[in-house]
Coordinates of N, CA and C and ligand atoms in Angstrom, one line a residue:
X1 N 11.0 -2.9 -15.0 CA 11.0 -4.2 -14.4 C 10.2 -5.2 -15.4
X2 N 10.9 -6.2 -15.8 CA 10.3 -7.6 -16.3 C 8.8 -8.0 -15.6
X3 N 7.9 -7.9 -15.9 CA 6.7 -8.2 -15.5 C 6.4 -9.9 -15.5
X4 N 6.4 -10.6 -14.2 CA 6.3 -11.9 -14.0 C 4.3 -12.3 -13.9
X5 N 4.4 -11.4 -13.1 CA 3.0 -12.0 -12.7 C 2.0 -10.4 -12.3
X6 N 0.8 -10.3 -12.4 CA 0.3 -9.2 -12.2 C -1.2 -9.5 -11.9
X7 N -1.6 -8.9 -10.6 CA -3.2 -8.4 -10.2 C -3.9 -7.3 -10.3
X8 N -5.0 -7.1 -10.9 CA -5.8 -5.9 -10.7 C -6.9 -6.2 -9.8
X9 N -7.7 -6.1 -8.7 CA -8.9 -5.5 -8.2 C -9.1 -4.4 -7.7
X10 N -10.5 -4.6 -8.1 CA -11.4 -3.4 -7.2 C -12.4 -4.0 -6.5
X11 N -12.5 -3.0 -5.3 CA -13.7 -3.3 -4.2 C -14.0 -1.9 -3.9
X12 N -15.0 -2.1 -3.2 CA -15.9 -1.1 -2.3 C -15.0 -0.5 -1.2
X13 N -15.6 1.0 -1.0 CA -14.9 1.2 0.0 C -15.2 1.2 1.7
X14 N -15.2 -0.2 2.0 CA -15.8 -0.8 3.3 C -15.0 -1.5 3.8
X15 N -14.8 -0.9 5.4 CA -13.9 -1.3 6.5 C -13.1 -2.8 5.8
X16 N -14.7 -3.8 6.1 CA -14.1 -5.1 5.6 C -12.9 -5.6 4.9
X17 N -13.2 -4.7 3.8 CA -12.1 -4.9 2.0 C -10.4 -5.0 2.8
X18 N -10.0 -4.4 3.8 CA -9.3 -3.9 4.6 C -8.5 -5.6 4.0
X19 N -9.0 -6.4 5.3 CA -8.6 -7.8 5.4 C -8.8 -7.9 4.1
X20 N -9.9 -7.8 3.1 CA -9.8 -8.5 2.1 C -8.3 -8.2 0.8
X21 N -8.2 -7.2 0.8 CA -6.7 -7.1 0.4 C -5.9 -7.2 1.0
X22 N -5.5 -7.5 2.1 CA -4.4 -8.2 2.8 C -4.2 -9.5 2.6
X23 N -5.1 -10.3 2.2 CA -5.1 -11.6 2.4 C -5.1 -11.8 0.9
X24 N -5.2 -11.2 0.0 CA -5.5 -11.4 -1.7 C -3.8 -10.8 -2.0
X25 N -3.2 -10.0 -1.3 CA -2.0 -9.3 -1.3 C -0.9 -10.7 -1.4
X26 N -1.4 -11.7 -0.2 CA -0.5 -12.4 0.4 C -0.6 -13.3 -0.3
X27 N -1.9 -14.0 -0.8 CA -2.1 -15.1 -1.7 C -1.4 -15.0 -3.0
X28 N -1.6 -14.1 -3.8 CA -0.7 -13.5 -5.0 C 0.9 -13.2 -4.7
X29 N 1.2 -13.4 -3.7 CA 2.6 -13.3 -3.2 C 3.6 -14.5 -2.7
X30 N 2.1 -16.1 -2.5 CA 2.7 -16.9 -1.8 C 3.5 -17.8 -2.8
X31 N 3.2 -17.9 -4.0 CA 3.9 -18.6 -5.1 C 5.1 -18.2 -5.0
X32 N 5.7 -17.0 -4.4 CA 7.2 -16.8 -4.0 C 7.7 -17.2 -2.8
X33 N 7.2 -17.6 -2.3 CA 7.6 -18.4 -1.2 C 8.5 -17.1 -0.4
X34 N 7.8 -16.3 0.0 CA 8.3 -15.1 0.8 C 8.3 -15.7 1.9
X35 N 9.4 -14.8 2.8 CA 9.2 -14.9 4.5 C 8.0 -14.5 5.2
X36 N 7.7 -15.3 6.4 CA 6.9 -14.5 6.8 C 7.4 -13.0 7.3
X37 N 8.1 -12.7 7.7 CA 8.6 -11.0 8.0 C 8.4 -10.5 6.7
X38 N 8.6 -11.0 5.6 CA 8.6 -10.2 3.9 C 6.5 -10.4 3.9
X39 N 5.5 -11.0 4.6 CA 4.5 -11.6 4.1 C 3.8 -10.3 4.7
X40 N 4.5 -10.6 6.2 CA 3.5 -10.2 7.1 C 4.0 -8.0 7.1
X41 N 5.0 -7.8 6.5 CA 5.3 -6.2 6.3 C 4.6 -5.7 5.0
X42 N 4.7 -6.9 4.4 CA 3.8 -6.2 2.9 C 2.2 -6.2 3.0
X43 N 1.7 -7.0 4.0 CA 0.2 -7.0 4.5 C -0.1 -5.7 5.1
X44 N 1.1 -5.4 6.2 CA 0.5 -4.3 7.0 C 0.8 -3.1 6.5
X45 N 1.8 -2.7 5.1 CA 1.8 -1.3 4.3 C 0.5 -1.4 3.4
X46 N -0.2 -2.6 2.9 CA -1.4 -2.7 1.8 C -2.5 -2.0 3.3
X47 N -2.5 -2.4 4.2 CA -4.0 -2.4 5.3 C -3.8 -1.1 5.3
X48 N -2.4 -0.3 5.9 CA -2.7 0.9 5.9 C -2.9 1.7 4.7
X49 N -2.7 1.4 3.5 CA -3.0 2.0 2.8 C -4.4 1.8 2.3
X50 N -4.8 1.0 2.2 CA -6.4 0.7 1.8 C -7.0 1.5 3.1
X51 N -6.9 1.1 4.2 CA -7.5 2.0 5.3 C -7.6 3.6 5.2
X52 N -6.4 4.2 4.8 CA -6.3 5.5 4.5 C -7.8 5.8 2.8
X53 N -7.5 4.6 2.3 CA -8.1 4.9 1.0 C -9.7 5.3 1.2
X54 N -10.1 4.3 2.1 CA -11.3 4.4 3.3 C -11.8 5.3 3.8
X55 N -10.7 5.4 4.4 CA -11.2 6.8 5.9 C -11.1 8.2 5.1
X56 N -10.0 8.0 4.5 CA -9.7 9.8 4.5 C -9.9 10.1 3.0
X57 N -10.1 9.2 2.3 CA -10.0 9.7 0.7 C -11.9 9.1 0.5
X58 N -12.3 8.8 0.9 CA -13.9 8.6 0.1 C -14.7 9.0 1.8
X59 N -14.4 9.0 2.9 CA -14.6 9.6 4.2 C -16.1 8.9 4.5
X60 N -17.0 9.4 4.1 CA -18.8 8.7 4.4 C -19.0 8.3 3.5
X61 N -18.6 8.6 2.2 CA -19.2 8.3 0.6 C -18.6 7.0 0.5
X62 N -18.8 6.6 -0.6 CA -19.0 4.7 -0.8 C -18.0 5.1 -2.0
X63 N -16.9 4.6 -2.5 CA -16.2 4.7 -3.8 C -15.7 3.2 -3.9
X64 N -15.0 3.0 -5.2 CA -14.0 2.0 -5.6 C -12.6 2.2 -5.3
X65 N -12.0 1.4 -4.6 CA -10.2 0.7 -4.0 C -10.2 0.7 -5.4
X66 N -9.0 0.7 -5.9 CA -7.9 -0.2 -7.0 C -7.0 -0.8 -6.3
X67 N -6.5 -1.8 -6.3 CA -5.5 -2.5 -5.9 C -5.0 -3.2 -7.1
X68 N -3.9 -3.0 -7.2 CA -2.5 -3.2 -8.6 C -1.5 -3.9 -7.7
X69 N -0.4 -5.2 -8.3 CA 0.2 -6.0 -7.5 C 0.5 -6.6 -9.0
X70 N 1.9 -6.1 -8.6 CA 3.1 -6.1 -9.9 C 4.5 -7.3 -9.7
X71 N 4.9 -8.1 -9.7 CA 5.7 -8.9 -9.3 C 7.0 -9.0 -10.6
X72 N 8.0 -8.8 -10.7 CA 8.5 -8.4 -11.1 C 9.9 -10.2 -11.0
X73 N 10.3 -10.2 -12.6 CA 11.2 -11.4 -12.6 C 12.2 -12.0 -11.3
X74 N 12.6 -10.5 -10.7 CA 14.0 -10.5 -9.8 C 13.5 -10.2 -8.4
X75 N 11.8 -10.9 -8.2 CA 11.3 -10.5 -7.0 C 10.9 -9.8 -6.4
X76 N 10.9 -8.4 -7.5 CA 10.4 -7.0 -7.2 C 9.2 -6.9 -7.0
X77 N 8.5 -6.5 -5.7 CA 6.7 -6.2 -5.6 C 6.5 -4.7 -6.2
X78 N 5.6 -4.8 -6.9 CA 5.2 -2.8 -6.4 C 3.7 -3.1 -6.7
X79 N 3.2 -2.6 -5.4 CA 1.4 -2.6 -5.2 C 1.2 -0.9 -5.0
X80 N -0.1 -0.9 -5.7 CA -0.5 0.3 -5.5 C -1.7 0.3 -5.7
X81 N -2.3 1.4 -4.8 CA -3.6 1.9 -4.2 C -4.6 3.1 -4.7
X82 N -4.9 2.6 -5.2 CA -5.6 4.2 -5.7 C -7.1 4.0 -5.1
X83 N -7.6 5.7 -5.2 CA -8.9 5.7 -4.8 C -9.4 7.3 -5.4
X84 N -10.5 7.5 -5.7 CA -10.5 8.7 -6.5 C -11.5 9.4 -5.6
X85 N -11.4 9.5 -4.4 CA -11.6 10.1 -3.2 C -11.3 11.9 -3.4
X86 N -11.1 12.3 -2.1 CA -10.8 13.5 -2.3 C -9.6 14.2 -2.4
X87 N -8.7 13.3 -2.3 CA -7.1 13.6 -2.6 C -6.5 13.9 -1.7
X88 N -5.1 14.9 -1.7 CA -4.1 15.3 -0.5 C -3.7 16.6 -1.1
X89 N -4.1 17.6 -0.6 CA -3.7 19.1 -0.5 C -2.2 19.2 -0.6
X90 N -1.7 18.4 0.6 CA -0.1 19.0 0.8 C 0.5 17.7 1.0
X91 N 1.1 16.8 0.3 CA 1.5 15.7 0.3 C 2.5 15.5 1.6
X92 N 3.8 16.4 1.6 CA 4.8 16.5 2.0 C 4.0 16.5 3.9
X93 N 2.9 17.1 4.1 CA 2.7 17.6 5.4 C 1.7 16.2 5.3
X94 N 1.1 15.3 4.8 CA 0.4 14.4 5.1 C 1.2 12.9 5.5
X95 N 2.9 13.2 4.8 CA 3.6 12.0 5.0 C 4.7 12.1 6.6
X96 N 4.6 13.4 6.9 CA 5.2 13.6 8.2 C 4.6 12.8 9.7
X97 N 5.5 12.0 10.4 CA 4.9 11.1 11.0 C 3.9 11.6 11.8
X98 N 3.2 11.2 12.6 CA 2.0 12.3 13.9 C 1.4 13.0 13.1
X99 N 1.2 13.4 12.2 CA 0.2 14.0 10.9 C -0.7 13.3 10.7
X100 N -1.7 13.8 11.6 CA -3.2 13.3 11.1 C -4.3 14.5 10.6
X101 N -4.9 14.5 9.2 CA -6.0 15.5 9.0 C -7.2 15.2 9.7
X102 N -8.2 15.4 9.5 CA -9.6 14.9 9.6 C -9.7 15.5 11.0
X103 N -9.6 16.3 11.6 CA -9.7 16.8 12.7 C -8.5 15.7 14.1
X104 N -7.4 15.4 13.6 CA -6.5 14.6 14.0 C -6.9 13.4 15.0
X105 N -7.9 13.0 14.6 CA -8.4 12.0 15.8 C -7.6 10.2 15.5
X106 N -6.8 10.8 14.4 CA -5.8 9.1 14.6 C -4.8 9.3 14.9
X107 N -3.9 8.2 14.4 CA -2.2 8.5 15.8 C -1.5 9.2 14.6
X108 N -1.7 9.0 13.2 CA -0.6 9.6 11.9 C 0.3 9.0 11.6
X109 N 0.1 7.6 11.8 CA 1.5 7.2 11.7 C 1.3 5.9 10.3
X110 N 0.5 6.0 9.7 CA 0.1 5.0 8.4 C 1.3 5.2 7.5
X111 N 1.9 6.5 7.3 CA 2.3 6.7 6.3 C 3.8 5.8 6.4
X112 N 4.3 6.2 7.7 CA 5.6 6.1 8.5 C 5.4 4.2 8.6
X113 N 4.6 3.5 8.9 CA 4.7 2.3 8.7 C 4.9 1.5 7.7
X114 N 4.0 2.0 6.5 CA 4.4 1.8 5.4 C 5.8 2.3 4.6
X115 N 6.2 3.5 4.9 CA 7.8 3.9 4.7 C 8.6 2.5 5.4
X116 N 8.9 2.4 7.0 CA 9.7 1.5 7.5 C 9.2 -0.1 6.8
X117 N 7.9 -0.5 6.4 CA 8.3 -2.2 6.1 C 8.4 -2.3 4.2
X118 N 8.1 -0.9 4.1 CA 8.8 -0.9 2.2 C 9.4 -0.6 2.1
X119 N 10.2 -1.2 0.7 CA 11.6 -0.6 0.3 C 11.4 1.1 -0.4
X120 N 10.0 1.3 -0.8 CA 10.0 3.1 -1.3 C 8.7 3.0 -1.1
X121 N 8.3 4.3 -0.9 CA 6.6 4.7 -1.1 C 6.4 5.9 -1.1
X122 N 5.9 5.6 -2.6 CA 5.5 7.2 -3.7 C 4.0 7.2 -3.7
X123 N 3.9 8.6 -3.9 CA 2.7 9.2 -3.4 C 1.7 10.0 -4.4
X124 N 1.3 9.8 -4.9 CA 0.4 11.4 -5.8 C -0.7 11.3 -6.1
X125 N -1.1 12.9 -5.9 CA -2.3 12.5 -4.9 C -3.0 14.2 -5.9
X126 N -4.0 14.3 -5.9 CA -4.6 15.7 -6.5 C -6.3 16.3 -5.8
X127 N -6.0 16.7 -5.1 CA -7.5 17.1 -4.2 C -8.6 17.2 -5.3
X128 N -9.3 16.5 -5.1 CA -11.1 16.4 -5.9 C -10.3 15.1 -6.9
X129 N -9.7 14.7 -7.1 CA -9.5 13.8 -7.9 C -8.9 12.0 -7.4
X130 N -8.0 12.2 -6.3 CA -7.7 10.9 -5.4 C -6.5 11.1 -5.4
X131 N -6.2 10.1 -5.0 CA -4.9 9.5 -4.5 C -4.3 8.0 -4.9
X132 N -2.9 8.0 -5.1 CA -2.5 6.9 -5.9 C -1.2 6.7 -4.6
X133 N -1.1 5.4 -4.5 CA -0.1 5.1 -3.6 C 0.6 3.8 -4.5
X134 N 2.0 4.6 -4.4 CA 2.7 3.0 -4.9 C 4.1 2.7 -4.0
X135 N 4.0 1.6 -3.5 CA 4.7 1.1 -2.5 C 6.1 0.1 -3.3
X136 N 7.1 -0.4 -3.1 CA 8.0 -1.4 -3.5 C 8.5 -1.8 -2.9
X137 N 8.8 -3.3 -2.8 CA 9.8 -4.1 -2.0 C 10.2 -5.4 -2.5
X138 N 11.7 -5.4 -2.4 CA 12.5 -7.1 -3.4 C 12.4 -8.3 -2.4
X139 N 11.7 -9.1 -2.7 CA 11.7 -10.3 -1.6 C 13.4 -11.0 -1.9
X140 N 13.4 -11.3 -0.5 CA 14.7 -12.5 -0.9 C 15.7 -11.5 -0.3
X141 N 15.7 -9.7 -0.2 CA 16.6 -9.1 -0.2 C 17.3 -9.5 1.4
X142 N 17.0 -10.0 2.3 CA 18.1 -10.7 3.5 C 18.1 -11.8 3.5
X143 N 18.1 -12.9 2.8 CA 18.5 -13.9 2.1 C 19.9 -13.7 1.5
X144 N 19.9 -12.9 0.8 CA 20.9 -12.0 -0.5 C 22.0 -11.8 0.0
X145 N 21.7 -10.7 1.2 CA 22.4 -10.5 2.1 C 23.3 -11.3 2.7
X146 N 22.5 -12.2 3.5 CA 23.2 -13.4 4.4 C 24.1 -14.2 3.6
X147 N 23.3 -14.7 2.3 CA 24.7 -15.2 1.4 C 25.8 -14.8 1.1
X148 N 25.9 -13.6 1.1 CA 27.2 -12.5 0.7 C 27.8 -12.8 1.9
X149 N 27.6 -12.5 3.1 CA 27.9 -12.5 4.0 C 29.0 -13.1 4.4
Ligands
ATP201 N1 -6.0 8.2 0.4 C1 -6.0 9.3 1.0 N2 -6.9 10.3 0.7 C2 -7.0 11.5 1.3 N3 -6.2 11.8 2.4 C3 -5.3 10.9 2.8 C4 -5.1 9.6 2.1 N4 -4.1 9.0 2.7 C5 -3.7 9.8 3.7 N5 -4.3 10.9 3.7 C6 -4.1 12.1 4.7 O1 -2.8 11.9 5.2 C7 -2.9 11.9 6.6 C8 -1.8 11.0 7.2 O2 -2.1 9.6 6.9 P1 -1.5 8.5 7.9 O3 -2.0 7.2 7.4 O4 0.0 8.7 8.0 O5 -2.1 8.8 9.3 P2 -3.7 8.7 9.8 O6 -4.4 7.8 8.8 O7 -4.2 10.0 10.1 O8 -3.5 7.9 11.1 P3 -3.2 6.3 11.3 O9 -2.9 5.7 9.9 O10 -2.1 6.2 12.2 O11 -4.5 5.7 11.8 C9 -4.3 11.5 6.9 O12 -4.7 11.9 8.2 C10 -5.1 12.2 5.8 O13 -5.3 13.5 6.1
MG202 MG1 -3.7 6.0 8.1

């Protein structure tokens, strides 16, 4: 992909940062003049993922979020998440919906949310070393649509 515009941060890993990349997601996004349904699905795959980066990959310990946000000539997003936390044992069994580790006390469904409002979301992940999430989605794509139509 043609590389139009591109963000790197890092933050702490605290509840807060949560909103703070959702709202830095959306601002880096608004120069495209996205829909709100394109604004507001790409906010809530970044929350769950930073939230996961949080809870389950640095757990009580304090680490650094990456957040990456790639914008791509033809409207292409791909954000990704990294955290060098404690990783994912069994990838395949963490992305199954109702799959929650940590003694299952959440609903498991972060992964499954982020699948339904992105267009793909890739995963790799290496226990004692973290986890990298990269998500994609083309703005404009039912716009595109509707025109053809
Ligand atoms: N960054 C990560 N580091 C370590 N483990 C992770 C990470 N992201 C996800 N996991 C593992 O994958 C499981 C499934 O994640 P998912 O977001 O689908 O559900 P959840 O976080 O358990 O619940 P919910 O998101 O609905 O609150 C988690 O319970 C956790 O065991
Ligand atoms: Mg989750």
């Amino acid at each position: 992909m043609q590389i139009k515009n591109e963000i790197c941060v890092d933050f702490l890993s605290r509840m807060e940062n949560v909103a703070f990349a959702r709202l830095t997601v959306a601002a880096f996004l608004l120069a495209e003049d996205p829909t709100l349904e394109e604004l507001g699905d790409i906010k809530t795959a970044v929350s769950e993922a930073v939230t996961n980066a949080i809870v389950h990959g640095y757990r009580a310990a304090t680490g650094t979020v990456r957040m990456r946000a790639r914008l791509g000539a033809e409207g292409d997003v791909e954000i990704e998440i990294v955290d060098n936390g404690c990783g994912i044992a069994d990838i395949a069994q963490a992305r199954k919906p109702f799959f929650s580790g940590d003694g299952g006390e959440r609903a498991g469904m972060g992964f499954l949310v982020m699948e339904s409002f992105m267009d793909s979301v890739e995963v790799e992940s290496a226990p004692g070393e973290g986890t990298m999430v990269r998500m994609r989605k083309r703005l404009g794509a039912a716009q595109t649509a509707a025109a053809r139509a």
